[in-house]
Coordinates of C-alpha atoms in Angstrom, one line a residue:
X738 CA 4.1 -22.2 9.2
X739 CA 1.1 -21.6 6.8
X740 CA -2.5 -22.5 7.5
X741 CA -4.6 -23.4 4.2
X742 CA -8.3 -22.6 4.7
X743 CA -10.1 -24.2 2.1
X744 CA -13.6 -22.4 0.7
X745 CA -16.8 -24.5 1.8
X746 CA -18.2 -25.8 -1.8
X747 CA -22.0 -24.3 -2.1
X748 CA -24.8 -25.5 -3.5
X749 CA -25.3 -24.9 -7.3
X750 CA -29.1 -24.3 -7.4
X751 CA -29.3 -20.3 -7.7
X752 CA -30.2 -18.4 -4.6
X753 CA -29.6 -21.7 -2.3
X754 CA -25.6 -20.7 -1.1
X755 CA -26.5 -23.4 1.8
X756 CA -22.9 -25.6 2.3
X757 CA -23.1 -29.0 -0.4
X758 CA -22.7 -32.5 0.7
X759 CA -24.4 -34.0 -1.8
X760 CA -22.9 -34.3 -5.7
X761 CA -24.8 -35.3 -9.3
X762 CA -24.6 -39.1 -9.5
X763 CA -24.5 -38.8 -13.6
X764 CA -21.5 -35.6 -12.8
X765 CA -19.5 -37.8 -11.0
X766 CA -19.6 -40.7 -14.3
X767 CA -18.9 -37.9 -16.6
X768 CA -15.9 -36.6 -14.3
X769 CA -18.2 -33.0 -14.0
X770 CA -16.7 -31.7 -11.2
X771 CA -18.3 -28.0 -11.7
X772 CA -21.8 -26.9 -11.1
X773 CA -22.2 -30.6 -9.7
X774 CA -22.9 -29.7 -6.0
X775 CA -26.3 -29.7 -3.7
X776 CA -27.3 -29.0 0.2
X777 CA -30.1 -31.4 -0.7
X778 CA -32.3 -33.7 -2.9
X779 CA -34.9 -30.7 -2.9
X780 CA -32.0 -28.3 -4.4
X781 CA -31.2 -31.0 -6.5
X782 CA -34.7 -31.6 -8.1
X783 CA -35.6 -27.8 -8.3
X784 CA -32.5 -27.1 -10.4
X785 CA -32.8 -30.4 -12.5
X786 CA -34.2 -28.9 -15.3
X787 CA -30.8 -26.4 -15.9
X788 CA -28.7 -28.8 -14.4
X789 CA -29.4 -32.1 -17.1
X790 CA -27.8 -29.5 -19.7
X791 CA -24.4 -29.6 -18.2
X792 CA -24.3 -33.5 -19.1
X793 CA -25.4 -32.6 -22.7
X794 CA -22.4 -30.1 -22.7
X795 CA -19.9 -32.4 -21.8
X796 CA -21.1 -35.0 -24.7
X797 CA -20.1 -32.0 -27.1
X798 CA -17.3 -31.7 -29.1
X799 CA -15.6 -28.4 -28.4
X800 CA -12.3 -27.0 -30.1
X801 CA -12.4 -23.6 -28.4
X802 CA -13.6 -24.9 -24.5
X803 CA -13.8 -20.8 -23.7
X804 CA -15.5 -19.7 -26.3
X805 CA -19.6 -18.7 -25.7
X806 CA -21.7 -20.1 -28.3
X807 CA -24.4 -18.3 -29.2
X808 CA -27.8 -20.1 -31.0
X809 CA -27.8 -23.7 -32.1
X810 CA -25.0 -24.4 -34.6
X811 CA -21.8 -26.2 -33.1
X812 CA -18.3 -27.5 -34.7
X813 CA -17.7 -31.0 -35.2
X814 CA -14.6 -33.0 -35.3
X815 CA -12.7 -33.0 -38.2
X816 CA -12.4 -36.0 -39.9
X817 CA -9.2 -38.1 -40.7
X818 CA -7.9 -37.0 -44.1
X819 CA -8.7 -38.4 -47.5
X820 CA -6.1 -40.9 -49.4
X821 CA -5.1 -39.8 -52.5
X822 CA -4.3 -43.2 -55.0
X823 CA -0.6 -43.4 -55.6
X824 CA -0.9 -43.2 -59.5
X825 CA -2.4 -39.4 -59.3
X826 CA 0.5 -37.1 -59.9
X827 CA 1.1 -34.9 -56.8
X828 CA 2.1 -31.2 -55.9
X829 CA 4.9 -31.0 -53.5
X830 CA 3.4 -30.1 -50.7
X831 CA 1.3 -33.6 -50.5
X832 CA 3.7 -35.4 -49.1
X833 CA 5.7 -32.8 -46.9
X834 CA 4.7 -33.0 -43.3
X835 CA 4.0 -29.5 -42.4
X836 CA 2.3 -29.3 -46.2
X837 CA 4.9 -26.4 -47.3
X838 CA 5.3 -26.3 -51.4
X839 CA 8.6 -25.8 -51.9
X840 CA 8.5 -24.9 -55.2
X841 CA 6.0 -21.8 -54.5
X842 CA 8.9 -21.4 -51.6
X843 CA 11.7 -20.9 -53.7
X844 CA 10.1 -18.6 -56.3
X845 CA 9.4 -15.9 -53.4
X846 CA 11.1 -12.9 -54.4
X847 CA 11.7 -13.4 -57.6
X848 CA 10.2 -10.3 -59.8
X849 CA 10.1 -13.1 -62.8
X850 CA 7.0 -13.4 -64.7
X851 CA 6.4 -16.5 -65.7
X852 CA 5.3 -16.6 -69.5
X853 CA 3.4 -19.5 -70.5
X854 CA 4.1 -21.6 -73.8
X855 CA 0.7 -22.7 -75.6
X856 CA 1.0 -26.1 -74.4
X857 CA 1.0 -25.2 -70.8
X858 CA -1.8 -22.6 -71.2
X859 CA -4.2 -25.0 -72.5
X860 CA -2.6 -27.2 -69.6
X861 CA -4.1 -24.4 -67.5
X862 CA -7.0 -24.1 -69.4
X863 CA -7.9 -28.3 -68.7
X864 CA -6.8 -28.0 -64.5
X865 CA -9.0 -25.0 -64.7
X866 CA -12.3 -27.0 -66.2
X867 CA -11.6 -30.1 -64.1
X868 CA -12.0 -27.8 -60.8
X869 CA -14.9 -26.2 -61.9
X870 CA -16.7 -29.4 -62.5
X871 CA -15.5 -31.1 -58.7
X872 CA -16.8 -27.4 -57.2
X873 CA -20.0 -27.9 -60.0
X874 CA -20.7 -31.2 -58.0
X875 CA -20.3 -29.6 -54.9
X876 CA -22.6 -26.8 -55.6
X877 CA -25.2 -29.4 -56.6
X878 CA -25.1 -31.0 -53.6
X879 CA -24.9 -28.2 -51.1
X880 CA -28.4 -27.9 -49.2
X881 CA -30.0 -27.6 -45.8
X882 CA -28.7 -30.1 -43.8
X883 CA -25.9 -31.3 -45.9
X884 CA -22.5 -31.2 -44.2
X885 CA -19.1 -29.4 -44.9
X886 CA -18.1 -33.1 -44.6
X887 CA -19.8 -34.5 -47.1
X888 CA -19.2 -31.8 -49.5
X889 CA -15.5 -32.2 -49.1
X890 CA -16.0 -36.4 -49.6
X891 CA -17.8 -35.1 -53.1
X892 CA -15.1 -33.0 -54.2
X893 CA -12.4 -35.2 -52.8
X894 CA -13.8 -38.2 -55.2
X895 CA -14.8 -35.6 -57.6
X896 CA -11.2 -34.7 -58.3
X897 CA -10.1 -38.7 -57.7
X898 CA -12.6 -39.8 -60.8
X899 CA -10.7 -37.2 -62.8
X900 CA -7.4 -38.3 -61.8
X901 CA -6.4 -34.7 -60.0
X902 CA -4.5 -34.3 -57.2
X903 CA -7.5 -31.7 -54.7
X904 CA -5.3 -29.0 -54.1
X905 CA -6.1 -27.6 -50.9
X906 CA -5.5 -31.4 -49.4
X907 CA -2.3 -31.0 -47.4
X908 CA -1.5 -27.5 -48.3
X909 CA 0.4 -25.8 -45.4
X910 CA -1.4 -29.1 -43.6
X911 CA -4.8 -28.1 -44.4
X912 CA -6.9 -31.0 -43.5
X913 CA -9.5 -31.2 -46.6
X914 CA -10.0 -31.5 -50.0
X915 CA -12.5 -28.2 -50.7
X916 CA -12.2 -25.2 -48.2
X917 CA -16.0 -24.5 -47.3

């Protein structure tokens, strides 16, 4: 027959180590059930100050829950992913779920180089302006305090006024339409 001896829960306020009875009224709402614990009201109050922060914390949004951040910047969700109209003409990978181009796929291996006619060059040439005006548009709007997430909704629309598929959207399932 085994005996289980469970550990007496301590207080949380530094240097107390007195047995808790008492728990963080706001802790027990936000289902905190670390660092939440107090002998007393005194304990309670002294550590209030460092305490309150664990509420903040669990209001974050945190991808990587083990990971110690250091200074003030945080991630923030990623956003659901921008529609493309139907009438834009689309790489492969749009529409696959995991995002994989087939056609870049298939030519793996292959020691083929490709030799452009002059119609598909100045194709190139045109894809290649039309990016560098969306990214243009970015650049212009990139500042203090502007986020990733609005920079991606200006290229995204950027690319959509020009009738271009935004080629990172959906490749190999990446979420966005700019990679920043």
């Amino acid at each position: 027959m085994s005996t289980f001896e469970s550990k007496p829960i301590l207080c949380c306020t530094p240097g107390c180590g007195k047995s808790a009875n008492l728990r963080c009224p706001t802790c027990i709402k936000l289902e905190i059930t670390t660092g939440s614990n107090f002998c007393s009201q005194e304990c309670f109050k002294q550590y209030w100050i460092v305490h309150k922060l664990f509420h903040k914390a669990k209001d974050e949004y945190n991808p990587w829950p083990g990971f110690k951040f250091t200074g003030t910047l945080r991630p923030y969700p990623v956003t659901e992913k921008r529609l493309v109209p139907g009438k834009i003409p689309r790489p492969d990978y749009a529409d696959h779920p995991q995002g994989h181009p087939l056609s870049e796929i298939a030519e793996r291996g292959s020691t083929v180089v490709k030799v452009l006619d002059d119609e598909e060059i100045e194709g190139l040439r045109v894809a290649c302006k039309l990016a560098r005006e969306c990214l243009d548009e970015a650049a212009q709007a990139a500042n203090i305090g502007v986020t990733t997430d609005e920079l991606d909704r200006i290229v995204h629309e950027a690319a959509i006024d020009r009738e271009c598929y935004p080629s990172p959207l959906n490749y190999y399932q990446f979420p966005k339409s700019v990679c920043t």
